[in-house]
Amino acid sequence: MGGMSTPPPLFDATLIRKRLARAKAAGFADFLVARACEDLGERLGTVLRTFEQALDCGTPTPQAAAWLRESGRAGDLVRLAPLPEPAQPGIALAVGDAEALPFGEGRFDLALSLLALQHANDLPGALIQIRRALKPDGLFVGCLMGGRSLAELRQVLAEAESEMEGGVSPRVAPFAEVRDLGGLLQRAGFALPVTDVETVPVRYATPFGLMRDLRAMGLTNALRERRGSLRRATLMRAAALYAERFADADGRVRATFELIWLSGWVPHESQQKPLRPGSAKMRLADALGTTEHRS
């Protein structure tokens, strides 16, 4: 018997690039990337250093790289773009895949990736490659869509399809859960991993506005095991259920986007290290002012 077989890829990478290209040609909806760039500024604001070599790894638009260049926080800046795009001054452009980084080991001091890694077929492998591309004491900051994103849309699509077509097909991609990502960072070899979640509610006049925006972000269904397009009657039923369940008093409907932030450092001897078990100078019970009970 041979070894374990690799599970088939969850996402169709060619289709993802095609849909992103279509979205960009028609006018990319960049509000989530813009929001992530704002948050990135706050997060990097607490790191008091300049990065000589920085990498933007797969962010759908050049906004993050442009922000980093304008901030003065990075010296040389490389953008690994998912598709060909116009060159920008001060940014070296490469086109490639975040799951197959074309860079040598230990090249960068900072790697960032905004709203790209949620479609990685091998997220642990992508994180390992990013860690290898960083120097010792290099920093990775990533943002990806989390598991509670589009919960409203998932619910109504599943119910409408079950009701109208007698079965349910996966229509919205499964996104990562925050509880898993800290462990993935550690497995990839990052020290001092941090994960946190931000929920971004967005309101639309109708559910079709949300669907247009998902198309304009290249986020329509790219699962390999997807069924064909939804029937029009099923789509109309899903929109009716959405308006019935998730409308505010003014009739506008809510959609939830969950952004998961993760960061970690490549190990270096200058970093804080956890104390060895038994090396604490003070017992926890003394620090808490409590009595220690031995069972």
Short mmCIF file of C-alpha atoms in Angstrom, two decimals, residues 2-165:
data_model
loop_
_atom_site.label_atom_id
_atom_site.label_comp_id
_atom_site.label_asym_id
_atom_site.label_seq_id
_atom_site.Cartn_x
_atom_site.Cartn_y
_atom_site.Cartn_z
CA GLY A 2 1.26 3.50 -0.77
CA GLY A 3 1.38 6.43 1.66
CA MET A 4 -1.56 8.65 2.56
CA SER A 5 -3.10 10.36 -0.44
CA THR A 6 -3.28 14.16 -0.50
CA PRO A 7 -6.85 15.41 -0.12
CA PRO A 8 -8.23 16.96 -3.30
CA PRO A 9 -8.04 20.78 -3.38
CA LEU A 10 -11.10 22.53 -1.98
CA PHE A 11 -10.88 25.60 -4.22
CA ASP A 12 -10.52 25.91 -7.98
CA ALA A 13 -7.50 28.26 -8.20
CA THR A 14 -7.92 28.91 -11.94
CA LEU A 15 -11.55 29.92 -11.44
CA ILE A 16 -10.59 32.21 -8.53
CA ARG A 17 -8.10 34.08 -10.75
CA LYS A 18 -10.65 34.27 -13.58
CA ARG A 19 -13.33 35.72 -11.28
CA LEU A 20 -10.88 38.18 -9.74
CA ALA A 21 -9.86 39.31 -13.25
CA ARG A 22 -13.54 39.77 -14.18
CA ALA A 23 -14.18 41.73 -10.97
CA LYS A 24 -11.20 44.03 -11.57
CA ALA A 25 -12.18 44.63 -15.21
CA ALA A 26 -15.73 45.60 -14.17
CA GLY A 27 -14.67 47.78 -11.20
CA PHE A 28 -13.42 46.01 -8.07
CA ALA A 29 -15.39 46.56 -4.84
CA ASP A 30 -12.47 47.47 -2.60
CA PHE A 31 -14.20 48.54 0.63
CA LEU A 32 -13.05 45.49 2.64
CA VAL A 33 -9.44 45.84 1.46
CA ALA A 34 -9.61 49.57 2.33
CA ARG A 35 -10.92 48.71 5.80
CA ALA A 36 -8.15 46.14 6.29
CA CYS A 37 -5.52 48.72 5.21
CA GLU A 38 -6.85 51.15 7.86
CA ASP A 39 -6.61 48.45 10.50
CA LEU A 40 -3.13 47.49 9.29
CA GLY A 41 -1.99 51.06 9.98
CA GLU A 42 -3.16 50.78 13.59
CA ARG A 43 -1.55 47.37 14.04
CA LEU A 44 1.83 48.33 12.61
CA GLY A 45 1.68 51.58 14.58
CA THR A 46 2.55 49.62 17.71
CA VAL A 47 5.69 48.08 16.11
CA LEU A 48 8.48 50.63 16.53
CA ARG A 49 10.75 49.76 13.66
CA THR A 50 11.26 50.24 9.94
CA PHE A 51 11.36 47.21 7.65
CA GLU A 52 14.20 47.18 5.12
CA GLN A 53 12.61 44.52 2.89
CA ALA A 54 8.82 44.11 2.85
CA LEU A 55 6.49 41.78 0.93
CA ASP A 56 2.81 42.20 0.09
CA CYS A 57 1.73 38.61 -0.46
CA GLY A 58 -1.36 38.26 -2.67
CA THR A 59 -3.57 41.17 -1.52
CA PRO A 60 -6.18 41.46 -4.32
CA THR A 61 -5.40 45.15 -5.02
CA PRO A 62 -2.23 47.28 -4.64
CA GLN A 63 -3.78 49.30 -1.78
CA ALA A 64 -1.76 47.64 1.02
CA ALA A 65 1.55 47.98 -0.84
CA ALA A 66 0.78 51.62 -1.67
CA TRP A 67 -0.12 52.31 1.97
CA LEU A 68 3.14 50.71 3.14
CA ARG A 69 5.19 52.74 0.65
CA GLU A 70 3.51 56.02 1.65
CA SER A 71 3.91 55.26 5.37
CA GLY A 72 7.69 55.27 5.05
CA ARG A 73 7.81 52.08 7.14
CA ALA A 74 9.39 49.93 4.40
CA GLY A 75 12.61 50.34 2.43
CA ASP A 76 12.44 47.98 -0.54
CA LEU A 77 8.92 46.79 -1.24
CA VAL A 78 7.88 43.78 -3.32
CA ARG A 79 4.26 43.03 -4.27
CA LEU A 80 3.31 39.49 -5.25
CA ALA A 81 0.11 40.23 -7.17
CA PRO A 82 -2.43 37.52 -8.06
CA LEU A 83 -2.82 38.97 -11.61
CA PRO A 84 -0.82 41.27 -13.90
CA GLU A 85 -1.40 44.94 -13.02
CA PRO A 86 0.14 48.35 -13.83
CA ALA A 87 3.50 48.99 -12.13
CA GLN A 88 3.59 51.51 -9.30
CA PRO A 89 6.58 53.70 -8.42
CA GLY A 90 8.64 52.33 -5.54
CA ILE A 91 7.04 48.87 -5.67
CA ALA A 92 8.71 45.89 -7.37
CA LEU A 93 5.95 43.80 -8.96
CA ALA A 94 5.87 40.03 -9.34
CA VAL A 95 2.84 37.98 -10.40
CA GLY A 96 2.33 34.64 -8.68
CA ASP A 97 0.57 32.48 -6.16
CA ALA A 98 0.76 32.94 -2.38
CA GLU A 99 0.94 29.12 -2.13
CA ALA A 100 4.07 28.94 -4.31
CA LEU A 101 6.27 31.85 -3.24
CA PRO A 102 9.02 32.59 -5.78
CA PHE A 103 11.43 34.08 -3.18
CA GLY A 104 14.57 32.83 -1.49
CA GLU A 105 14.75 31.98 2.19
CA GLY A 106 15.22 34.78 4.72
CA ARG A 107 14.71 37.68 2.30
CA PHE A 108 12.10 39.90 4.01
CA ASP A 109 11.71 41.67 7.37
CA LEU A 110 7.94 42.04 6.96
CA ALA A 111 5.32 40.03 5.06
CA LEU A 112 1.71 41.11 4.94
CA SER A 113 -1.29 39.54 3.22
CA LEU A 114 -4.76 41.07 3.26
CA LEU A 115 -7.86 39.11 2.21
CA ALA A 116 -6.01 36.59 0.06
CA LEU A 117 -5.29 33.52 2.19
CA GLN A 118 -8.92 32.51 2.80
CA HIS A 119 -8.79 30.76 -0.59
CA ALA A 120 -5.55 28.85 0.10
CA ASN A 121 -6.02 25.12 -0.49
CA ASP A 122 -3.09 24.49 1.87
CA LEU A 123 -3.12 27.30 4.45
CA PRO A 124 -0.55 25.61 6.76
CA GLY A 125 1.79 25.20 3.78
CA ALA A 126 1.31 28.84 2.72
CA LEU A 127 2.15 30.03 6.26
CA ILE A 128 5.29 27.86 6.30
CA GLN A 129 6.42 29.39 2.99
CA ILE A 130 5.83 32.92 4.30
CA ARG A 131 7.82 32.11 7.45
CA ARG A 132 10.71 30.76 5.34
CA ALA A 133 10.73 33.93 3.22
CA LEU A 134 11.21 36.03 6.39
CA LYS A 135 14.48 36.76 8.21
CA PRO A 136 14.93 35.86 11.90
CA ASP A 137 12.84 38.37 13.90
CA GLY A 138 10.77 39.08 10.75
CA LEU A 139 7.08 39.86 11.20
CA PHE A 140 4.07 38.41 9.41
CA VAL A 141 0.70 40.21 9.55
CA GLY A 142 -2.26 38.64 7.77
CA CYS A 143 -5.97 39.28 7.49
CA LEU A 144 -8.43 36.76 6.07
CA MET A 145 -12.16 36.30 6.00
CA GLY A 146 -13.39 34.25 8.94
CA GLY A 147 -15.98 31.54 9.43
CA ARG A 148 -18.85 33.81 10.46
CA SER A 149 -18.63 35.84 7.24
CA LEU A 150 -21.86 35.89 5.21
CA ALA A 151 -23.67 33.77 7.80
CA GLU A 152 -26.98 35.34 6.77
CA LEU A 153 -26.47 34.53 3.08
CA ARG A 154 -25.43 30.95 3.81
CA GLN A 155 -28.55 30.37 5.87
CA VAL A 156 -31.03 31.67 3.30
CA LEU A 157 -29.32 30.03 0.30
CA ALA A 158 -29.33 26.63 2.03
CA GLU A 159 -32.96 26.97 3.04
CA ALA A 160 -34.13 28.24 -0.37
CA GLU A 161 -32.26 25.53 -2.26
CA SER A 162 -33.58 22.81 0.02
CA GLU A 163 -37.13 24.12 -0.35
CA MET A 164 -37.05 24.75 -4.13
CA GLU A 165 -34.67 22.06 -5.41
#
